PDB file of C-alpha atoms in Angstrom:
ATOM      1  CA  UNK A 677     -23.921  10.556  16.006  1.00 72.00           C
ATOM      2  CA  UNK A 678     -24.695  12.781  13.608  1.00 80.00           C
ATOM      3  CA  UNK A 679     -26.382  11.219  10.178  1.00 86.00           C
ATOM      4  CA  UNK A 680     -27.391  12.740   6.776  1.00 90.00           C
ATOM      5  CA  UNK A 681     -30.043  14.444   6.130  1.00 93.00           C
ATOM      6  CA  UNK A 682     -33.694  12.571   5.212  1.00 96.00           C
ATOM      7  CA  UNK A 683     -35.020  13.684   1.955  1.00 97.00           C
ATOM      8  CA  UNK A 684     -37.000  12.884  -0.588  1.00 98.00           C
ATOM      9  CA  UNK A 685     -35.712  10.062  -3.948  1.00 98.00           C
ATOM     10  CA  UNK A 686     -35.842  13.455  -5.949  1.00 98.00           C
ATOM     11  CA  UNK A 687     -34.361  15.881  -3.689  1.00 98.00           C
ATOM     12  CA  UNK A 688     -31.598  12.924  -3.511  1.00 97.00           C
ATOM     13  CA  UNK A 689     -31.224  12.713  -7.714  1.00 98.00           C
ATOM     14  CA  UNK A 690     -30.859  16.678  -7.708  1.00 98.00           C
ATOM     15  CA  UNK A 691     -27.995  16.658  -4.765  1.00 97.00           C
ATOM     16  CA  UNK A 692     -26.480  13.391  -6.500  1.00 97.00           C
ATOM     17  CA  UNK A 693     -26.106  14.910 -10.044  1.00 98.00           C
ATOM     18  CA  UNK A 694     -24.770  18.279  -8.456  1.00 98.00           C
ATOM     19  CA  UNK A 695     -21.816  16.086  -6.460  1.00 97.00           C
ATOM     20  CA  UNK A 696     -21.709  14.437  -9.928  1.00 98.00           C
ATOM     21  CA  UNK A 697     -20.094  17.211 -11.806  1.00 98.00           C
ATOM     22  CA  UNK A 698     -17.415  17.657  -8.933  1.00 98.00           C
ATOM     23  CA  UNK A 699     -16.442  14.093  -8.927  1.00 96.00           C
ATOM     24  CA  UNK A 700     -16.107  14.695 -12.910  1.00 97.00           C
ATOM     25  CA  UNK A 701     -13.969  17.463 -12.087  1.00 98.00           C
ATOM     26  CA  UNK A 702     -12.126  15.588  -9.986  1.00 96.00           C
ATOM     27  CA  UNK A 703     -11.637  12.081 -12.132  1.00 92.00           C
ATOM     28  CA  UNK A 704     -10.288  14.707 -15.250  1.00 94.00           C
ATOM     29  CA  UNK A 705      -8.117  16.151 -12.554  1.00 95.00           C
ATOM     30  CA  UNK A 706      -6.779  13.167 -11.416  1.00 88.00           C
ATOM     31  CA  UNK A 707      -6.031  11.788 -15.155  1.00 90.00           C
ATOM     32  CA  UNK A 708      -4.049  14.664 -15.517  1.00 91.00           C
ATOM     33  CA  UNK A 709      -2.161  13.806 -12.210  1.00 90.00           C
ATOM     34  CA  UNK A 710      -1.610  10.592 -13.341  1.00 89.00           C
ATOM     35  CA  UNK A 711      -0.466  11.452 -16.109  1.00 88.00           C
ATOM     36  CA  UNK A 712       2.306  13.852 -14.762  1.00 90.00           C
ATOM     37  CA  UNK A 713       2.946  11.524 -12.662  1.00 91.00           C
ATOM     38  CA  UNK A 714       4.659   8.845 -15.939  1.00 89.00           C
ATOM     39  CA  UNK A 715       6.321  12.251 -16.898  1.00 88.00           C
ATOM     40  CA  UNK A 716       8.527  12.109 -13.710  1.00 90.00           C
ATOM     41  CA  UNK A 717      12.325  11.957 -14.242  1.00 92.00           C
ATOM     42  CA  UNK A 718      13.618   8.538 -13.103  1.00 94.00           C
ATOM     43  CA  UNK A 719      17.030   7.314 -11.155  1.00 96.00           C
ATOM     44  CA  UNK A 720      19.294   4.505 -12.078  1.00 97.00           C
ATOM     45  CA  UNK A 721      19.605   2.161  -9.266  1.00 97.00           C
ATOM     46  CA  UNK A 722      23.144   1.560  -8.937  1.00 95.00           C
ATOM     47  CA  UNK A 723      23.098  -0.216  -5.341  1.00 95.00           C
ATOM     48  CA  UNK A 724      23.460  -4.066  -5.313  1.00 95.00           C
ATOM     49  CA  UNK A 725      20.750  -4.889  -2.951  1.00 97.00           C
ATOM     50  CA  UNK A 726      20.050  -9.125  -1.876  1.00 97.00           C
ATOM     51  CA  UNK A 727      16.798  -9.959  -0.699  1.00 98.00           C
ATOM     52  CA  UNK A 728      16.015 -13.368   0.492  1.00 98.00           C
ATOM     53  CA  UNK A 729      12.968 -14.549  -0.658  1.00 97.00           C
ATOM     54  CA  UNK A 730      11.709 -18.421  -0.830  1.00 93.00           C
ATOM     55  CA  UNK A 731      14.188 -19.035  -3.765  1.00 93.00           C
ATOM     56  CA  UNK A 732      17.025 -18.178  -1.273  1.00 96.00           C
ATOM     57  CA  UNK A 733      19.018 -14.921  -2.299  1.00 97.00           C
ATOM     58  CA  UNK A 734      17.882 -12.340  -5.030  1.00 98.00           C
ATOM     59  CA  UNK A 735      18.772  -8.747  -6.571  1.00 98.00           C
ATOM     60  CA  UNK A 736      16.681  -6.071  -7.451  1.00 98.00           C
ATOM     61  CA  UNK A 737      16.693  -7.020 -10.798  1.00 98.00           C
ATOM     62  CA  UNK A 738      15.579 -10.573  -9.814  1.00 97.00           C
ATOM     63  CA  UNK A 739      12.437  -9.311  -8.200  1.00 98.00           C
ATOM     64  CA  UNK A 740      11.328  -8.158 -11.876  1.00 95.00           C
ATOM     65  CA  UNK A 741      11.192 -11.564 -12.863  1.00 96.00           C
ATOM     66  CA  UNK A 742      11.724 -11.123 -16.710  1.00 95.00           C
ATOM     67  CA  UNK A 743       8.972  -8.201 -16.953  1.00 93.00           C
ATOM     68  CA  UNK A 744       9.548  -4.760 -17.715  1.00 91.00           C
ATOM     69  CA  UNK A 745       8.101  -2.909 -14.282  1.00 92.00           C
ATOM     70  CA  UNK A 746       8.020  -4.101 -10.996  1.00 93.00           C
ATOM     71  CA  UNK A 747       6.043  -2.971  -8.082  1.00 93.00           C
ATOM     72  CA  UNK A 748       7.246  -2.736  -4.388  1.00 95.00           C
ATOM     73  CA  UNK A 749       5.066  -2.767  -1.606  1.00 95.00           C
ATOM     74  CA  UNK A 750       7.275  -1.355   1.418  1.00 97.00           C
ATOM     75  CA  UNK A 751       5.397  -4.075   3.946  1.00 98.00           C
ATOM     76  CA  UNK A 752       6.240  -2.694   8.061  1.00 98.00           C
ATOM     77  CA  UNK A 753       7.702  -5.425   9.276  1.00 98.00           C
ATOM     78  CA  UNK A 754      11.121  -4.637  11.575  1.00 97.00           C
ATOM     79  CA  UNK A 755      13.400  -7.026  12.527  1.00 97.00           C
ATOM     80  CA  UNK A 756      11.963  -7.652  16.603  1.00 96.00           C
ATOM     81  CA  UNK A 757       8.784  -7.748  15.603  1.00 97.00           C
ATOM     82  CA  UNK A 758       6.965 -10.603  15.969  1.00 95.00           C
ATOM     83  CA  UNK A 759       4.094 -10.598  13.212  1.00 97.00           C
ATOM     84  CA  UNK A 760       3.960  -7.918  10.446  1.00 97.00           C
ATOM     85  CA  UNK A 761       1.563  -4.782  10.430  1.00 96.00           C
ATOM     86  CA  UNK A 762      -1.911  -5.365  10.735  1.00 95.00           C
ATOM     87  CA  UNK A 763      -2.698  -2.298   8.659  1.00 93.00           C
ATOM     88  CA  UNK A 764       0.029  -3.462   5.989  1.00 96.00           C
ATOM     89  CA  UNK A 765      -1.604  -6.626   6.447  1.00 96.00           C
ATOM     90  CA  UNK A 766      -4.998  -5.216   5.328  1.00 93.00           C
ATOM     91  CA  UNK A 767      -3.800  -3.694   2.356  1.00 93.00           C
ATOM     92  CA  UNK A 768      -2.084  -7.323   0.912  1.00 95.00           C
ATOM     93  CA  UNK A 769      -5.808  -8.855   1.878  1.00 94.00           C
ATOM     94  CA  UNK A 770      -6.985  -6.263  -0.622  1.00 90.00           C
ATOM     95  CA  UNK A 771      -5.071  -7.512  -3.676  1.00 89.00           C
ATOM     96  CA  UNK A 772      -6.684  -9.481  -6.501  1.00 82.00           C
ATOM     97  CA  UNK A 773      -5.165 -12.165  -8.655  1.00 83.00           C
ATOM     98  CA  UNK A 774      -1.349 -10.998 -10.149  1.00 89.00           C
ATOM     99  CA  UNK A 775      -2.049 -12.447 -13.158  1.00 88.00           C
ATOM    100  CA  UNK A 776      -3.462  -9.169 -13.924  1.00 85.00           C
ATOM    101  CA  UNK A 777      -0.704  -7.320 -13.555  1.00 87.00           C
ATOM    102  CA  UNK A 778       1.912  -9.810 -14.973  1.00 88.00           C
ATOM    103  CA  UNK A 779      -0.252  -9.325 -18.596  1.00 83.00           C
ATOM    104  CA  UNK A 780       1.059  -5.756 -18.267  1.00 84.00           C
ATOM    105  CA  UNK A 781       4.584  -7.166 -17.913  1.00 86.00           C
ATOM    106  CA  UNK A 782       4.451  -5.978 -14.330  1.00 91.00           C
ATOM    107  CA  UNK A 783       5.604  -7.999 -11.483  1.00 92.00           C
ATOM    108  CA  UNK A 784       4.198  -6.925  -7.563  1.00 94.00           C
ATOM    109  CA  UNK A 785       6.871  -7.938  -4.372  1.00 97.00           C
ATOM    110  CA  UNK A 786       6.284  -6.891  -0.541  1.00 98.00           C
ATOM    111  CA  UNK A 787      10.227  -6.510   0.998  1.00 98.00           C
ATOM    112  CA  UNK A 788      10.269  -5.824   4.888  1.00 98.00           C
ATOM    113  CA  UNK A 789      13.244  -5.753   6.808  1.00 97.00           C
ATOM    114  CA  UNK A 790      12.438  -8.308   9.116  1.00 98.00           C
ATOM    115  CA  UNK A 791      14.410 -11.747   8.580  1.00 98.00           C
ATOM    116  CA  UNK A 792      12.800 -13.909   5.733  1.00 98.00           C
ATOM    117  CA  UNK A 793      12.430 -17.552   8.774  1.00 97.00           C
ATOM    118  CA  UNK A 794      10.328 -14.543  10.547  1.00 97.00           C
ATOM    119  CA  UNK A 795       8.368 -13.608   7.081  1.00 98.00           C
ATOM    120  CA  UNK A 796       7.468 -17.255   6.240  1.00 97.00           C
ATOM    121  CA  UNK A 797       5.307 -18.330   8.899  1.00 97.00           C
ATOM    122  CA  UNK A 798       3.284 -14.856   8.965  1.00 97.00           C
ATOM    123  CA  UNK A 799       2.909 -15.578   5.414  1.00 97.00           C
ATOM    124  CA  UNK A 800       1.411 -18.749   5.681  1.00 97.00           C
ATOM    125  CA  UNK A 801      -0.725 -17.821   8.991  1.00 96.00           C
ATOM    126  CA  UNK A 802      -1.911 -15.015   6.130  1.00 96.00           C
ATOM    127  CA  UNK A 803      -2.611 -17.216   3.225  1.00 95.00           C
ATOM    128  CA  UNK A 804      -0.945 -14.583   0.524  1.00 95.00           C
ATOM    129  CA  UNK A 805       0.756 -16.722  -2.146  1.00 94.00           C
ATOM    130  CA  UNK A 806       2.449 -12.956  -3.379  1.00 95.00           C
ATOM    131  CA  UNK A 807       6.315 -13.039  -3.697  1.00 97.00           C
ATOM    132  CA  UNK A 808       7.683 -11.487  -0.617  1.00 98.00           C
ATOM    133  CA  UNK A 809      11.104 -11.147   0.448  1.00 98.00           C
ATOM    134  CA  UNK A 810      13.296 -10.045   3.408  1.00 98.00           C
ATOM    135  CA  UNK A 811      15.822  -6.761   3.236  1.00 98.00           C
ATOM    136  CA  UNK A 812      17.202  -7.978   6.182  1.00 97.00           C
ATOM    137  CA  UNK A 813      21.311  -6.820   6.049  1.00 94.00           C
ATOM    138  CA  UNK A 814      20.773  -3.990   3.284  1.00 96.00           C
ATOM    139  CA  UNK A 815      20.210  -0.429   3.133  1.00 96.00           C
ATOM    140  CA  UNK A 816      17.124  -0.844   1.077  1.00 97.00           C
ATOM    141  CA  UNK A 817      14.371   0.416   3.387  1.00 97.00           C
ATOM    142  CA  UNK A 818      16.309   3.330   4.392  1.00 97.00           C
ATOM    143  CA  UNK A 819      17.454   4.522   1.104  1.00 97.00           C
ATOM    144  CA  UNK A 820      13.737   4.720  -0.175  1.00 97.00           C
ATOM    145  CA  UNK A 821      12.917   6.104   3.095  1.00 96.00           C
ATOM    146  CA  UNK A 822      10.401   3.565   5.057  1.00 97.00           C
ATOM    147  CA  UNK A 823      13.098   3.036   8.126  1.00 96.00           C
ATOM    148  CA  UNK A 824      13.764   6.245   9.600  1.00 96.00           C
ATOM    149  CA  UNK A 825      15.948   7.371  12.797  1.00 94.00           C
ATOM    150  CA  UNK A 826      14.103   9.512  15.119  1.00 93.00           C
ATOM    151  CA  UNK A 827      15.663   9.945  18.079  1.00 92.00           C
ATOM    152  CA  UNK A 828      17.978   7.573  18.178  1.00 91.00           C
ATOM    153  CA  UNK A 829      15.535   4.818  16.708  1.00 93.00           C
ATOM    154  CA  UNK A 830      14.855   3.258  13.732  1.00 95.00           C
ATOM    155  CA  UNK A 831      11.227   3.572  13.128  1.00 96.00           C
ATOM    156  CA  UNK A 832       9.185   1.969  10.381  1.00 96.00           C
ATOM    157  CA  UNK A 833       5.870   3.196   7.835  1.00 96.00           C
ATOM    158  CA  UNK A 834       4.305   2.050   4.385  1.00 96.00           C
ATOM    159  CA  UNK A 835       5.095   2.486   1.358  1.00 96.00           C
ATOM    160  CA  UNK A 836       4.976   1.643  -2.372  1.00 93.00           C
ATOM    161  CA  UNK A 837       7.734   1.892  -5.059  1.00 94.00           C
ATOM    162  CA  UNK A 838       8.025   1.478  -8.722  1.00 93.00           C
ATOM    163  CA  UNK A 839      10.639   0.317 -10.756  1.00 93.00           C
ATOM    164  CA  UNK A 840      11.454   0.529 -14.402  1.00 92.00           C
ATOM    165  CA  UNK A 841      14.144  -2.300 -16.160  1.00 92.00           C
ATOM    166  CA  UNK A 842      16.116  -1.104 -19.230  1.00 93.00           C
ATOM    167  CA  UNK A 843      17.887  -4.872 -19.487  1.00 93.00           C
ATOM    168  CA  UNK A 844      19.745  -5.404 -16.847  1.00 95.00           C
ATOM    169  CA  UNK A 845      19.454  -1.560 -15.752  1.00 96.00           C
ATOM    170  CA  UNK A 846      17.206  -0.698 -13.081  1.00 96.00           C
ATOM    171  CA  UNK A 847      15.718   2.711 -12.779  1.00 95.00           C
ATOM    172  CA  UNK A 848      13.695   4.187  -9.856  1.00 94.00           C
ATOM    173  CA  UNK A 849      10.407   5.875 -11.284  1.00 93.00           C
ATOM    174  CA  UNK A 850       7.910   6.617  -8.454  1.00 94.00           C
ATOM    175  CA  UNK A 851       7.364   6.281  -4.562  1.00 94.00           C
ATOM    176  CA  UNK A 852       4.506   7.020  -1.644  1.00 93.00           C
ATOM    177  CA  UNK A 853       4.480   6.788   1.378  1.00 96.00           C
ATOM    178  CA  UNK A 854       1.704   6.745   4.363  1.00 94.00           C
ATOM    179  CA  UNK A 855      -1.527   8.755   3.075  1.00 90.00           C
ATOM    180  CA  UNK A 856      -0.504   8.551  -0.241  1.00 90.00           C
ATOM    181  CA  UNK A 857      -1.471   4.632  -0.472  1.00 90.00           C
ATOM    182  CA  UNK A 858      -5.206   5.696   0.623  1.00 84.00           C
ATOM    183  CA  UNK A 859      -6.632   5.462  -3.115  1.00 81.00           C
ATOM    184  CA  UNK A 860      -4.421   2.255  -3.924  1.00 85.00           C
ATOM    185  CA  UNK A 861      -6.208  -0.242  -1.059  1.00 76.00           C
ATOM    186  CA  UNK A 862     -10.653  -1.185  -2.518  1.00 70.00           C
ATOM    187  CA  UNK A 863     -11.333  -0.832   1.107  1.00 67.00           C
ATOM    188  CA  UNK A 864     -10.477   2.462   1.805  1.00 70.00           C
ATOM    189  CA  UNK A 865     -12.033   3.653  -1.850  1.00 70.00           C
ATOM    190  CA  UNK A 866     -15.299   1.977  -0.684  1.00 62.00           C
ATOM    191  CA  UNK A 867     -15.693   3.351   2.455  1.00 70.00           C
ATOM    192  CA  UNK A 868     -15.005   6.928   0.459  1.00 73.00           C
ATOM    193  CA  UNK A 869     -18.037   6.134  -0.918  1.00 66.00           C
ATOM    194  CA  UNK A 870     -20.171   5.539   2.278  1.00 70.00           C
ATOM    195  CA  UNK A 871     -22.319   7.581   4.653  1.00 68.00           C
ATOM    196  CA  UNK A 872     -19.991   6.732   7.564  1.00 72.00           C
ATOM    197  CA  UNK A 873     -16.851   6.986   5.372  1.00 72.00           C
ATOM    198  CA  UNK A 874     -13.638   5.346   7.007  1.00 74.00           C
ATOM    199  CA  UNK A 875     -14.982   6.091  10.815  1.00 71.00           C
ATOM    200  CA  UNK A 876     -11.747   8.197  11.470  1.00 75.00           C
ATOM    201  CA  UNK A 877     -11.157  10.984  13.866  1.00 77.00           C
ATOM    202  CA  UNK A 878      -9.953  13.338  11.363  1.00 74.00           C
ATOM    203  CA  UNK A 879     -13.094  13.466   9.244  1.00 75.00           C
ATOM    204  CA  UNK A 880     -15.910  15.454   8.827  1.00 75.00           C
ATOM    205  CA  UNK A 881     -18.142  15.430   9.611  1.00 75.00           C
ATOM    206  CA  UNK A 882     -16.975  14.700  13.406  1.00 75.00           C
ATOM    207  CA  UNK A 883     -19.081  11.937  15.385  1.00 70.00           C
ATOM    208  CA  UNK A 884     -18.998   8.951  13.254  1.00 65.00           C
ATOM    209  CA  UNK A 885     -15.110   7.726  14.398  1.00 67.00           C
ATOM    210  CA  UNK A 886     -16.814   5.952  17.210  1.00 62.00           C
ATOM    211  CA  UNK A 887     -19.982   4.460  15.669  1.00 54.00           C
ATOM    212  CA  UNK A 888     -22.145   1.767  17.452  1.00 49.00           C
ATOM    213  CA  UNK A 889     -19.390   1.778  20.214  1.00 54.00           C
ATOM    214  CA  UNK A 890     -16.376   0.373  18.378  1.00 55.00           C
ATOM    215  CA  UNK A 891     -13.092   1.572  17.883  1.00 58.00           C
ATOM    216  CA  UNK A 892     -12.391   4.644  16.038  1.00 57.00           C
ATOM    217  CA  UNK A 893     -11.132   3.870  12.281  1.00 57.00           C
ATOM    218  CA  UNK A 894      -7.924   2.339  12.203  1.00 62.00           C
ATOM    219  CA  UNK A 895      -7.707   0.673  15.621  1.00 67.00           C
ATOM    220  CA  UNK A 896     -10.490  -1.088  14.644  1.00 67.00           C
ATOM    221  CA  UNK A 897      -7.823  -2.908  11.697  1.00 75.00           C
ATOM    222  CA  UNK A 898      -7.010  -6.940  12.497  1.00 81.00           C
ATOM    223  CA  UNK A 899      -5.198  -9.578  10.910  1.00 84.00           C
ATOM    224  CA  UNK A 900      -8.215 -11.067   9.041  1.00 84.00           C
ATOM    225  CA  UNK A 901      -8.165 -13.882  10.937  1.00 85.00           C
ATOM    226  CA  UNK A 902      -8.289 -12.346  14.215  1.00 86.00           C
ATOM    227  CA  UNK A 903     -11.668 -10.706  13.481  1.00 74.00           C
ATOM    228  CA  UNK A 904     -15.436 -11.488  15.068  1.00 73.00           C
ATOM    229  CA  UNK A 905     -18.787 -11.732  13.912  1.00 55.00           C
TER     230      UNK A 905
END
């Protein structure tokens, strides 16, 4: 396995302040993204979607919960399934305490297509007191695109949508899917930071996927309570 280089604590300050000024560079340019970003057009949501969530049925304006934004974390989780994602899984681990959010009048909901009675006892196994509900019946996942057909099948993958409420108008402002929910989860954006980085197959440089003889990056992922010493 290839490992960085041994040098000296000054040799390390110089190299560290030189990376410095590109991770400047690339903080101001993502401001700037961000920015654009809130300057996107938005769509009225004119679809009556119901959810079922643990206070029986619900809207899309529901989910909001009185506050001005809502957040939508696409959770992979189809219908035959059994238990939901375990990297979806790892990303709802990740979350801190709403209440944050909430004093920014923003409300956070997971919605996966698989029927709420299946949802329930996964969420409990899980421990996440988070609102979550069930699309189950609507055409929610596939109009924001996280249930696709590919050949004839109806295939699943994460994502994250935000919503906007004008009163009782709901308006459509921003989604990701996949890779773009990288920066959004602290464990990725620690490992980022790290020697070994995320251990994947597709990084440079190569060698460290595989390190001390475990499984390459994200087959290494578990429900958290499936994992060992």
């Amino acid at each position: 396995m290839s490992l960085p280089e041994i040098v000296s604590r000054g040799e390390w300050r110089a190299a560290r302040a030189e990376l410095l000024l590109k991770e400047k560079a690339a903080t101001r340019a993502r401001d700037a993204l961000n920015a654009e970003r809130r300057g996107l057009p938005m769509v009225e949501v004119d679809e009556e979607y119901v959810f079922e969530g643990g206070d029986g049925k619900a809207t899309l304006l529901d989910l909001f919960e009185g506050r001005r934004q809502l957040v939508v974390y696409h959770f992979m989780f189809a219908p035959e399934w059994d238990a939901g994602c375990r990297s979806c899984s790892g990303f709802l681990d990740q979350l801190g305490h709403l209440a944050h959010l909430h004093a920014r009048d923003t409300s956070f909901a997971a919605v996966s297509r698989a029927p709420y009675p299946k949802i329930l006892p996964f969420k409990a196994r899980m421990g996440w007191p988070l609102p979550w509900y069930s699309s189950y019946g609507s055409g929610f996942n596939r109009d924001f695109e996280v249930t696709l057909e590919q050949e004839g099948e109806l295939v699943e993958r994460p994502g994250l949508s935000c919503f906007l409420r004008d009163r009782d108008r709901v308006f459509h402002t921003y989604t990701t899917y996949e890779r773009g929910l990288d920066g959004l989860g602290s464990t990725t954006s620690l490992l980022d930071l790290t020697a070994l980085g995320r251990q994947e197959e597709w990084e440079e440089p190569k060698g460290r996927a595989s390190a001390y003889g475990a499984p390459a990056g994200s087959e290494r992922i578990r429900y958290h309570d499936e994992y060992e010493d």
